[in-house]
């Protein structure tokens, strides 16, 4: 007897949670499609040679390699090379490979969404996953891509998280050019040095301002007290309204070209985000946001839940200059965001924010006695034909047990047709959500339940 | 520069095909849920020890093993054991592990659906996939499961393939007990011998009846001419109607107990399949269907497209006695079916049966000039708020180019608002499906397009 268990680092759900998770996936997909993004799926396995062009060091240590039994046997005999296949660790490298491979079959700007699982050999730790869903959208241009596309992504993020209904959130915006220009103006010109300064600045919350001030003014960095003060003021900028955000950009002094370019891009993005109907409470400038320093080159995004800052960013991304330089000579600039849904779902559940989902099953036809099975099946057939998800009790049990089952499973309607009801051409319906029971003519059953279910869908969830 | 390419044996689709594939997945899921099945997803990676209890020999050779970089390095130094992780090769073993692991948290009969990819190290060959979708449903009982559940699956299959709209199909039914009893009555009592006889019978189409007759009557088998004749008559049985199916069962002579049991089960299944509203043209008895001889124990199913028999079975399954004997002492009988969607999609596309899908994008707002972008974004905002999937041209291009783009992408509506239209408070709409252009008041746009799209959805596809 083998103990049935999953490997560590995966999130496997019972059906009720799986339904809640699936509803989140569906909501995200619906909104991605609402904004005109097209679906792409790529294989879980990529050729190692193709997947691992960019990575090295620590990232490479997290890769899962794949070998068939045959390849494994060869390897054991010292034959064959390193594993030919590896599991994708994100959706960006597969996107780069996809776009480069199908470059001549795609229309640019290419707007794609992709919602699939990725794999990382993470250290074993609570809340860290080795298999998790990423839900990504990217717009890829050929040769060039207008900054305007940077403004669409916050509108998508706003639509997604509004409908996910997990509380107030803020989409935080920054721009890597603006940061670069600002740090240049403070005498921190080297990108590597900027990265080190930002790493210190990241410790503001944990170590406090004094510590960071001393470090930046100390031997290692040797920045002037003025420069340090300006840096600390800069990274603390959080705009409080649309007008305030524009004013913050206007207030940035200096004629550094990168700074001016970055500020102009942010201004354009802010104006178009507003034109797209995103309420100003949902977005803000945050000059401390840097994201991957060696990857993003313009707008960068992070999204946080206002009431759950400890969860961190629930949706991040930004603008990059060239998606697929390892695979094609074409220049493919892009902008994208990613939602790590498995981690988000886990955190929301830990915080008690994932409610008990209604079942996907909407009605259950109870079975009164052996003889009424064909009749129960006929009732179910009509309900299903009307688009109502219906389960039939295939074996008679005590009615109490059947109701208990439906209640536990989160099924809203229990339909009964005993001898008496059959004789009168009616069915009895128990609405477990409203705790009421009523009778309906058989022909009216499906239509009536459909109306009830559509009304429930139209109501606000809270 | 690395050549961008996928590993052999995977099916990666361009967006138009991906949309068609996704629509098939959605249709299957909708119908699985319609019949009250609950969603489950399991990790792609399982512990090798857990996954490979049952398998051996050829199956094991097809397994993909997974190792992190660290584990791989250890293995290279002769440390560590065999790979701890492997990719699932079907959804049945993970279901067994899942049900046994969560036995006390699930309600039985447990009705689950699962639609995920599985992995097999298949020989490289056109039309053979190493990564492919399986779409499975199973009902698992605890201790016992009524034959009645065997009747639900044909109703689900009928609903799925009717809505997939890929042509007429027949759900073919047989029963392993009936087969066993029949062969016992012909003097072929040993299960292993029955399997060998069935393997010969399988060659009927390719080698012809004479060849099979000679083989079965020949030295290896040594069956009497009478027995061979009865066997050949038996495996050629195909019922032509519901009444004919019942008559075929009545005609089975003999008092072999397994035969009688199997015939009674098939009779019950046929009657309930009819009660569930499946038209009799969609199902038939086929006594040649055996499926996995060491696994299935009662009802077995295969489904074929009437006009494309060469595609083979597009949905198969059956009844089994015990799902998870390797993981739990509980007896868990079940019945299930599986659709291999990747292969089916590929075959339908090869046969020209996958039409050009409409895009997920339903409307495109054209951009007339730089200044009208905020207005275009506002039009898009309203369309999206009404539930219409909308893309905006973010940069002005020649109108002809914009129309060409929409036509190629399969987008139905192009919305234009030039200076003239703006002055008059209207928008121009070009319906690329009907090839007509009309004007609408701005406030009426979203409502009018929504009605058009809903009408198109309600129309039959062919």
Coordinates of N, CA and C in Angstrom, one line a residue, chain A residues 1-8 10 12-15 18-19 21-22 26 29-30 33-47 49-50 53 60-70 72-73 83 85 87 97-98 100-102 105-111 116-117 119 130-131 133 146 148-149 152 272 275-277 325-329 359-361 367 370 373-374 377-378 381 384 387-392 394-397 405, chain B residues 1-8 10 12-15 18-19 22 26 29-30 33-47 49-50 53 60-70 72-73 83 85 87 97-98 100-102 105-111 116-117 119 130-131 133 146 148-149 152 272 275-277 325-329 359-361 367 370 373-374 377-378 381 384 387-392 394-397 405:
Chain A
X1 N 0.9 -1.2 0.0 CA 0.0 0.0 0.0 C 0.9 1.3 0.0
X2 N 0.7 2.1 -1.0 CA 1.5 3.4 -1.1 C 0.6 4.5 -0.5
X3 N 1.3 5.4 0.3 CA 0.5 6.5 0.9 C 0.2 7.5 -0.2
X4 N -1.1 7.8 -0.4 CA -1.4 8.7 -1.5 C -1.1 10.1 -1.1
X5 N -0.3 10.8 -1.8 CA 0.1 12.2 -1.4 C 0.7 12.9 -2.6
X6 N 0.6 14.3 -2.6 CA 1.2 15.1 -3.7 C 2.6 15.4 -3.3
X7 N 3.4 15.8 -4.3 CA 4.8 16.3 -4.0 C 4.6 17.6 -3.2
X8 N 5.7 18.0 -2.4 CA 5.6 19.3 -1.7 C 5.6 20.4 -2.7
X10 N 3.0 22.0 -4.2 CA 1.9 22.2 -5.1 C 0.6 22.5 -4.4
X12 N -3.1 21.6 -4.3 CA -4.3 20.8 -4.9 C -5.5 21.1 -4.1
X13 N -6.6 21.3 -4.7 CA -7.8 21.8 -4.1 C -8.9 20.8 -4.1
X14 N -9.7 20.8 -3.0 CA -11.0 20.1 -3.0 C -12.0 20.8 -3.9
X15 N -13.0 20.1 -4.4 CA -13.9 20.6 -5.4 C -14.4 22.0 -5.1
X18 N -11.8 24.4 -5.7 CA -11.4 24.4 -7.1 C -12.5 25.2 -7.9
X19 N -13.7 25.1 -7.5 CA -14.8 25.9 -8.2 C -14.4 27.4 -8.0
X21 N -11.5 28.7 -7.4 CA -10.3 29.0 -8.2 C -10.7 29.2 -9.7
X22 N -11.5 28.3 -10.2 CA -11.9 28.3 -11.6 C -12.7 29.5 -11.9
X26 N -11.8 32.2 -14.7 CA -12.8 32.6 -15.7 C -12.9 34.1 -15.8
X29 N -9.9 35.6 -17.4 CA -9.9 35.4 -18.9 C -10.9 36.3 -19.6
X30 N -12.1 36.4 -19.0 CA -13.2 37.2 -19.6 C -12.7 38.6 -19.7
X33 N -10.0 39.0 -22.4 CA -10.7 39.0 -23.8 C -11.5 40.2 -24.0
X34 N -12.0 40.8 -22.9 CA -12.8 42.0 -23.1 C -11.9 43.1 -23.7
X35 N -10.7 43.1 -23.4 CA -9.8 44.2 -23.9 C -9.1 43.7 -25.2
X36 N -9.5 42.7 -25.8 CA -9.0 42.3 -27.1 C -7.8 41.5 -27.2
X37 N -7.4 40.8 -26.0 CA -6.2 40.0 -26.0 C -6.6 38.6 -26.5
X38 N -5.7 38.0 -27.3 CA -5.9 36.7 -27.9 C -5.3 35.6 -27.1
X39 N -5.9 34.4 -27.1 CA -5.4 33.3 -26.3 C -4.2 32.6 -26.9
X40 N -3.2 32.3 -26.1 CA -2.1 31.4 -26.5 C -1.8 30.4 -25.4
X41 N -1.6 29.2 -25.9 CA -1.0 28.2 -24.9 C 0.2 27.6 -25.5
X42 N 1.2 27.4 -24.7 CA 2.5 26.8 -25.1 C 2.7 25.5 -24.3
X43 N 3.6 24.6 -24.9 CA 3.8 23.4 -24.1 C 4.5 23.6 -22.8
X44 N 4.2 22.7 -21.9 CA 4.9 22.8 -20.6 C 6.4 22.5 -20.7
X45 N 6.7 21.6 -21.6 CA 8.1 21.3 -21.9 C 8.6 22.1 -23.0
X46 N 9.8 22.7 -22.8 CA 10.5 23.3 -23.9 C 11.9 22.6 -24.1
X47 N 12.5 22.8 -25.2 CA 13.9 22.3 -25.4 C 14.8 23.1 -24.4
X49 N 17.8 23.9 -24.5 CA 18.6 24.8 -25.3 C 17.9 26.1 -25.6
X50 N 16.6 26.0 -25.9 CA 15.8 27.2 -26.2 C 15.4 27.9 -24.9
X53 N 18.5 30.1 -22.6 CA 19.4 31.0 -23.2 C 19.8 32.1 -22.3
X60 N 18.9 29.2 -12.9 CA 19.0 27.9 -13.5 C 18.9 26.8 -12.5
X61 N 19.3 27.1 -11.3 CA 19.2 26.0 -10.3 C 17.8 25.7 -10.0
X62 N 16.8 26.6 -10.3 CA 15.4 26.3 -10.0 C 14.7 25.6 -11.2
X63 N 15.4 25.3 -12.2 CA 14.8 24.7 -13.4 C 14.5 23.2 -13.1
X64 N 13.4 22.7 -13.6 CA 13.1 21.3 -13.6 C 13.4 20.7 -15.0
X65 N 14.3 19.7 -15.0 CA 14.6 19.1 -16.3 C 13.8 17.8 -16.4
X66 N 13.5 17.4 -17.7 CA 12.6 16.3 -18.0 C 13.4 15.3 -18.9
X67 N 13.2 14.0 -18.5 CA 13.9 13.0 -19.3 C 12.9 11.8 -19.4
X68 N 12.8 11.2 -20.6 CA 12.1 10.0 -20.7 C 12.9 8.8 -20.1
X69 N 12.2 7.7 -19.9 CA 12.9 6.6 -19.3 C 14.2 6.2 -20.1
X70 N 14.0 6.2 -21.4 CA 15.1 5.9 -22.3 C 16.3 6.9 -22.1
X72 N 17.0 8.6 -19.6 CA 17.5 8.5 -18.2 C 18.5 7.3 -18.2
X73 N 18.1 6.2 -18.9 CA 19.0 5.0 -18.9 C 20.3 5.3 -19.6
X83 N 20.0 16.9 -20.1 CA 18.6 16.7 -20.5 C 18.1 17.6 -21.6
X85 N 15.0 18.4 -22.4 CA 13.8 19.1 -22.1 C 13.8 19.7 -20.7
X87 N 11.0 22.1 -17.9 CA 9.7 22.7 -17.7 C 9.8 24.3 -17.7
X97 N 9.8 32.9 -27.5 CA 10.1 31.8 -28.4 C 8.9 31.7 -29.4
X98 N 7.7 31.9 -28.9 CA 6.5 31.8 -29.7 C 6.4 32.9 -30.8
X100 N 8.9 34.8 -31.9 CA 10.0 34.7 -32.8 C 9.7 33.6 -33.8
X101 N 9.2 32.5 -33.3 CA 8.9 31.3 -34.2 C 7.8 31.6 -35.2
X102 N 6.8 32.3 -34.8 CA 5.6 32.5 -35.6 C 5.5 34.0 -36.1
X105 N 3.5 34.9 -39.1 CA 2.1 34.5 -39.1 C 1.3 35.4 -38.1
X106 N 1.9 36.2 -37.4 CA 1.2 37.0 -36.4 C 1.0 38.5 -36.9
X107 N -0.1 39.1 -36.4 CA -0.3 40.5 -36.7 C 0.2 41.3 -35.5
X108 N 1.0 42.4 -35.8 CA 1.6 43.2 -34.8 C 0.9 44.6 -34.8
X109 N 0.7 45.2 -33.7 CA 1.0 44.8 -32.3 C 0.3 43.5 -32.0
X110 N 1.0 42.5 -31.4 CA 0.4 41.3 -31.1 C 0.0 41.3 -29.6
X111 N -1.3 41.1 -29.4 CA -1.9 41.2 -28.1 C -2.3 39.8 -27.6
X116 N -1.4 29.7 -17.7 CA -1.0 28.3 -17.6 C -0.1 28.2 -16.4
X117 N 0.2 27.0 -16.1 CA 1.1 26.7 -14.9 C 2.6 26.8 -15.3
X119 N 6.8 26.2 -13.5 CA 7.4 25.3 -12.6 C 8.8 25.9 -12.1
X130 N 6.0 25.3 -6.2 CA 6.8 24.8 -7.2 C 6.1 24.6 -8.5
X131 N 4.8 24.6 -8.4 CA 3.9 24.6 -9.6 C 2.8 25.7 -9.3
X133 N 0.0 28.8 -11.2 CA -0.6 29.5 -12.4 C 0.0 30.9 -12.5
X146 N 4.0 52.0 -29.3 CA 3.7 53.3 -28.7 C 3.5 53.1 -27.2
X148 N 1.3 54.4 -25.6 CA -0.1 54.3 -25.4 C -0.5 53.0 -24.9
X149 N 0.2 51.9 -25.4 CA -0.2 50.6 -24.9 C 0.1 50.4 -23.4
X152 N -3.1 50.9 -21.5 CA -4.2 49.9 -21.5 C -4.1 48.9 -20.4
X272 N -4.1 58.7 -20.4 CA -4.9 57.7 -21.1 C -5.6 56.7 -20.2
X275 N -8.6 58.4 -19.4 CA -9.5 58.4 -20.6 C -10.2 57.0 -20.7
X276 N -9.5 56.0 -20.2 CA -10.0 54.6 -20.3 C -11.0 54.3 -19.2
X277 N -11.3 55.3 -18.3 CA -12.3 55.2 -17.3 C -11.9 54.6 -16.0
X325 N 15.5 38.8 -28.3 CA 16.8 39.0 -29.0 C 17.6 37.7 -29.1
X326 N 17.3 36.7 -28.3 CA 18.0 35.4 -28.4 C 17.5 34.6 -29.6
X327 N 16.3 34.9 -30.1 CA 15.7 34.1 -31.1 C 15.6 34.7 -32.5
X328 N 15.6 36.1 -32.5 CA 15.4 36.7 -33.8 C 16.1 38.1 -33.9
X329 N 16.4 38.5 -35.1 CA 17.1 39.8 -35.2 C 16.1 40.9 -35.2
X359 N -21.9 26.0 -5.6 CA -21.5 24.9 -6.4 C -21.7 25.2 -7.9
X360 N -21.0 24.5 -8.7 CA -21.3 24.5 -10.2 C -22.6 23.8 -10.4
X361 N -23.0 22.9 -9.5 CA -24.3 22.2 -9.6 C -25.4 23.1 -9.1
X367 N -34.6 11.5 -5.5 CA -35.2 10.3 -5.9 C -36.1 9.7 -4.8
X370 N -37.6 3.7 -6.1 CA -37.0 3.0 -7.3 C -37.8 3.4 -8.6
X373 N -37.3 6.7 -11.1 CA -36.1 7.1 -11.7 C -36.3 7.6 -13.1
X374 N -37.0 6.9 -14.0 CA -37.2 7.5 -15.3 C -37.8 8.9 -15.3
X377 N -35.1 11.4 -14.3 CA -34.2 11.6 -15.4 C -34.8 12.5 -16.4
X378 N -36.1 12.4 -16.6 CA -36.8 13.3 -17.5 C -36.9 14.7 -17.0
X381 N -33.5 16.1 -17.5 CA -33.2 16.4 -19.0 C -33.8 17.7 -19.3
X384 N -31.6 20.5 -17.7 CA -30.3 20.6 -18.5 C -30.5 21.3 -19.8
X387 N -30.3 24.8 -19.7 CA -29.0 25.3 -19.3 C -28.8 25.3 -17.8
X388 N -29.5 24.5 -17.0 CA -29.3 24.5 -15.6 C -28.5 23.2 -15.2
X389 N -27.4 23.4 -14.5 CA -26.5 22.3 -14.2 C -27.2 21.4 -13.1
X390 N -27.5 20.2 -13.5 CA -28.4 19.4 -12.7 C -27.8 18.0 -12.4
X391 N -27.9 17.6 -11.1 CA -27.5 16.3 -10.7 C -28.8 15.5 -10.3
X392 N -28.8 14.2 -10.6 CA -29.9 13.3 -10.2 C -29.4 12.4 -9.1
X394 N -29.3 9.0 -8.2 CA -29.6 7.8 -9.0 C -30.1 6.6 -8.1
X395 N -29.9 6.7 -6.8 CA -30.4 5.7 -6.0 C -31.2 6.3 -4.8
X396 N -32.4 5.7 -4.5 CA -33.2 6.3 -3.5 C -32.5 6.2 -2.1
X397 N -32.5 7.3 -1.4 CA -32.0 7.3 0.0 C -33.1 8.0 0.8
X405 N -27.1 16.1 1.7 CA -26.1 16.1 0.7 C -26.1 17.4 -0.2
Chain B
X1 N 22.5 33.2 -31.7 CA 21.1 33.1 -32.0 C 20.6 31.7 -31.9
X2 N 19.6 31.4 -31.2 CA 19.0 30.1 -31.0 C 17.8 30.0 -31.9
X3 N 17.6 28.9 -32.6 CA 16.4 28.7 -33.4 C 15.2 28.5 -32.6
X4 N 14.2 29.4 -32.7 CA 13.1 29.2 -31.8 C 12.2 28.0 -32.3
X5 N 12.0 27.0 -31.5 CA 11.2 25.9 -31.9 C 10.7 25.1 -30.7
X6 N 9.6 24.4 -30.9 CA 9.0 23.5 -29.8 C 9.6 22.1 -29.9
X7 N 9.6 21.4 -28.8 CA 10.0 20.0 -28.9 C 9.1 19.2 -29.8
X8 N 9.6 18.1 -30.4 CA 8.7 17.3 -31.2 C 7.5 16.7 -30.4
X10 N 4.5 18.0 -29.7 CA 3.5 18.9 -29.0 C 2.7 19.6 -30.1
X12 N 1.2 23.1 -30.8 CA 1.1 24.5 -30.5 C 0.3 25.2 -31.6
X13 N -0.6 26.1 -31.1 CA -1.6 26.6 -32.1 C -1.4 28.1 -32.2
X14 N -1.6 28.6 -33.4 CA -1.8 30.1 -33.6 C -3.1 30.5 -33.0
X15 N -3.2 31.9 -32.7 CA -4.4 32.3 -32.0 C -5.7 31.9 -32.6
X18 N -6.2 28.4 -31.7 CA -6.3 28.3 -30.2 C -7.7 28.7 -29.7
X19 N -8.3 29.7 -30.4 CA -9.7 30.1 -30.1 C -10.6 28.9 -30.4
X22 N -10.1 26.4 -27.7 CA -10.6 26.8 -26.4 C -12.1 26.7 -26.4
X26 N -14.3 24.7 -23.7 CA -15.4 25.4 -23.0 C -16.7 24.6 -23.2
X29 N -16.5 21.4 -21.1 CA -16.6 21.8 -19.7 C -18.1 22.1 -19.3
X30 N -18.7 23.0 -20.2 CA -20.1 23.4 -19.9 C -21.0 22.1 -19.8
X33 N -20.3 20.1 -16.6 CA -21.0 20.7 -15.5 C -22.5 20.6 -15.5
X34 N -23.0 20.6 -16.7 CA -24.5 20.5 -16.9 C -25.0 19.2 -16.2
X35 N -24.2 18.2 -16.2 CA -24.6 16.9 -15.7 C -24.2 16.8 -14.2
X36 N -23.7 17.8 -13.6 CA -23.4 17.8 -12.2 C -22.1 17.3 -11.8
X37 N -21.1 17.3 -12.8 CA -19.8 16.9 -12.4 C -19.0 18.0 -11.8
X38 N -18.1 17.8 -10.9 CA -17.4 18.8 -10.2 C -15.9 18.9 -10.7
X39 N -15.4 20.1 -10.8 CA -14.0 20.2 -11.3 C -12.9 19.8 -10.3
X40 N -11.9 19.1 -10.9 CA -10.7 18.8 -10.1 C -9.5 19.1 -11.0
X41 N -8.5 19.6 -10.4 CA -7.2 19.7 -11.1 C -6.1 19.1 -10.2
X42 N -5.2 18.4 -10.8 CA -4.2 17.8 -10.0 C -2.8 18.3 -10.6
X43 N -1.7 18.2 -9.8 CA -0.5 18.7 -10.3 C 0.0 17.9 -11.5
X44 N 0.8 18.5 -12.4 CA 1.4 17.8 -13.5 C 2.4 16.8 -13.0
X45 N 3.1 17.2 -11.9 CA 4.1 16.3 -11.4 C 3.6 15.5 -10.2
X46 N 3.8 14.2 -10.2 CA 3.5 13.4 -9.1 C 4.8 12.7 -8.6
X47 N 4.7 12.2 -7.3 CA 5.9 11.5 -6.8 C 5.9 10.2 -7.6
X49 N 7.0 7.4 -7.0 CA 6.6 6.2 -6.2 C 5.1 6.0 -6.2
X50 N 4.4 7.2 -6.2 CA 2.9 7.2 -6.1 C 2.4 6.9 -7.5
X53 N 2.9 2.9 -9.3 CA 2.6 1.6 -8.6 C 2.1 0.6 -9.6
X60 N 5.9 2.1 -18.5 CA 7.0 2.8 -17.8 C 8.0 3.4 -18.7
X61 N 8.2 2.8 -19.8 CA 9.2 3.3 -20.7 C 8.7 4.7 -21.3
X62 N 7.4 4.9 -21.2 CA 6.9 6.1 -21.8 C 6.8 7.3 -20.8
X63 N 7.2 7.0 -19.6 CA 7.1 8.0 -18.5 C 8.2 9.1 -18.6
X64 N 7.8 10.3 -18.4 CA 8.8 11.4 -18.3 C 9.1 11.6 -16.8
X65 N 10.4 11.6 -16.5 CA 10.8 11.9 -15.1 C 11.3 13.3 -15.0
X66 N 11.2 13.8 -13.8 CA 11.5 15.3 -13.6 C 12.5 15.4 -12.5
X67 N 13.6 16.2 -12.7 CA 14.6 16.4 -11.7 C 15.0 17.9 -11.7
X68 N 15.1 18.4 -10.5 CA 15.6 19.8 -10.4 C 17.1 19.8 -10.7
X69 N 17.7 20.9 -10.9 CA 19.1 21.0 -11.2 C 19.9 20.3 -10.1
X70 N 19.5 20.6 -8.9 CA 20.2 20.0 -7.7 C 20.2 18.5 -7.8
X72 N 19.7 16.6 -10.3 CA 20.5 16.1 -11.5 C 22.0 16.1 -11.2
X73 N 22.4 17.1 -10.5 CA 23.9 17.1 -10.1 C 24.2 16.0 -9.2
X83 N 14.8 9.3 -10.1 CA 14.1 10.6 -10.0 C 12.8 10.5 -9.1
X85 N 10.3 12.6 -9.1 CA 9.1 13.1 -9.7 C 8.9 12.6 -11.1
X87 N 6.0 13.1 -14.6 CA 4.8 13.7 -15.2 C 3.7 12.7 -15.3
X97 N -5.3 8.5 -6.8 CA -4.5 9.1 -5.7 C -5.3 10.2 -5.0
X98 N -6.0 11.0 -5.8 CA -6.8 12.1 -5.2 C -7.9 11.6 -4.3
X100 N -8.3 8.6 -3.0 CA -7.8 7.9 -1.8 C -7.2 8.9 -0.8
X101 N -6.6 10.0 -1.2 CA -6.0 11.0 -0.3 C -7.1 11.8 0.4
X102 N -8.1 12.1 -0.3 CA -9.1 13.0 0.2 C -10.4 12.3 0.5
X105 N -12.9 13.6 2.9 CA -13.4 15.0 2.6 C -14.4 15.0 1.4
X106 N -14.6 13.9 0.7 CA -15.4 13.9 -0.5 C -16.7 13.2 -0.2
X107 N -17.8 13.6 -0.9 CA -19.1 13.0 -0.8 C -19.2 12.0 -2.0
X108 N -19.6 10.7 -1.6 CA -19.7 9.7 -2.6 C -21.2 9.4 -2.9
X109 N -21.6 9.1 -4.1 CA -20.8 8.9 -5.3 C -20.1 10.3 -5.7
X110 N -18.8 10.2 -5.9 CA -18.0 11.4 -6.2 C -18.0 11.6 -7.7
X111 N -18.5 12.7 -8.2 CA -18.6 12.9 -9.6 C -17.6 14.0 -10.0
X116 N -7.1 18.3 -18.3 CA -5.7 18.8 -18.2 C -4.8 18.0 -19.2
X117 N -3.6 18.5 -19.3 CA -2.7 17.8 -20.2 C -2.0 16.6 -19.5
X119 N 1.3 13.5 -20.3 CA 2.6 13.4 -21.0 C 3.0 11.9 -21.2
X130 N 3.1 13.9 -27.5 CA 3.8 13.6 -26.2 C 3.2 14.4 -25.1
X131 N 2.5 15.5 -25.5 CA 1.7 16.3 -24.6 C 0.3 16.4 -25.1
X133 N -4.2 17.0 -24.2 CA -5.3 17.2 -23.3 C -6.1 15.9 -23.2
X146 N -24.1 1.8 -8.3 CA -25.2 1.3 -9.1 C -24.8 1.3 -10.6
X148 N -26.8 2.1 -12.7 CA -27.5 3.3 -13.3 C -26.5 4.4 -13.7
X149 N -25.4 4.5 -13.0 CA -24.5 5.6 -13.3 C -23.8 5.3 -14.7
X152 N -25.6 7.3 -17.3 CA -25.4 8.8 -17.4 C -24.4 9.2 -18.4
X272 N -32.2 3.3 -19.5 CA -32.0 4.6 -18.8 C -31.4 5.6 -19.8
X275 N -34.3 7.0 -21.4 CA -35.0 7.8 -20.4 C -34.3 9.2 -20.3
X276 N -33.0 9.2 -20.5 CA -32.3 10.5 -20.4 C -32.4 11.3 -21.6
X277 N -33.1 10.8 -22.6 CA -33.4 11.6 -23.8 C -32.4 11.5 -24.9
X325 N -6.9 0.6 -5.4 CA -6.5 -0.5 -4.5 C -5.0 -0.3 -4.0
X326 N -4.2 0.4 -4.8 CA -2.8 0.7 -4.4 C -2.7 1.7 -3.2
X327 N -3.7 2.5 -3.0 CA -3.6 3.6 -2.1 C -4.5 3.5 -0.9
X328 N -5.6 2.6 -1.0 CA -6.5 2.6 0.1 C -7.1 1.2 0.2
X329 N -7.5 0.8 1.4 CA -8.2 -0.5 1.5 C -9.7 -0.4 1.2
X359 N -13.2 35.4 -34.1 CA -12.3 35.9 -33.1 C -13.0 36.0 -31.8
X360 N -12.2 36.0 -30.7 CA -12.7 36.4 -29.4 C -13.0 37.9 -29.4
X361 N -12.3 38.6 -30.3 CA -12.5 40.1 -30.3 C -13.7 40.3 -31.2
X367 N -9.1 54.2 -35.4 CA -8.6 55.5 -35.0 C -8.3 56.4 -36.2
X370 N -4.7 61.4 -34.5 CA -4.1 61.5 -33.2 C -5.1 62.0 -32.1
X373 N -8.0 59.9 -30.0 CA -7.7 58.7 -29.2 C -8.6 58.7 -27.9
X374 N -8.6 59.8 -27.2 CA -9.5 59.8 -25.9 C -10.9 59.4 -26.3
X377 N -11.1 55.7 -27.0 CA -11.0 54.9 -25.7 C -12.3 55.0 -25.0
X378 N -13.0 56.1 -25.0 CA -14.3 56.2 -24.4 C -15.4 55.3 -25.0
X381 N -14.6 51.9 -23.9 CA -15.0 51.7 -22.5 C -16.5 51.3 -22.4
X384 N -17.0 47.8 -23.8 CA -16.6 46.8 -22.8 C -17.5 46.7 -21.6
X387 N -20.1 44.4 -22.1 CA -19.8 43.0 -22.3 C -19.3 42.6 -23.7
X388 N -18.9 43.6 -24.5 CA -18.4 43.4 -25.8 C -16.9 43.4 -25.9
X389 N -16.3 42.4 -26.3 CA -14.8 42.3 -26.4 C -14.3 43.3 -27.5
X390 N -13.6 44.2 -27.1 CA -13.2 45.4 -27.9 C -11.8 45.7 -27.9
X391 N -11.2 45.9 -29.1 CA -9.9 46.3 -29.3 C -9.9 47.7 -29.9
X392 N -8.9 48.6 -29.4 CA -8.8 49.9 -30.0 C -7.5 50.0 -30.8
X394 N -4.6 51.9 -31.4 CA -4.0 52.9 -30.5 C -3.2 53.9 -31.3
X395 N -2.9 53.6 -32.6 CA -2.1 54.5 -33.4 C -2.8 54.7 -34.7
X396 N -3.0 55.9 -35.2 CA -3.7 56.1 -36.5 C -2.9 55.5 -37.6
X397 N -3.6 54.7 -38.5 CA -3.1 54.2 -39.7 C -4.1 54.5 -40.8
X405 N -6.9 44.7 -41.2 CA -6.4 44.1 -40.0 C -7.6 43.4 -39.3

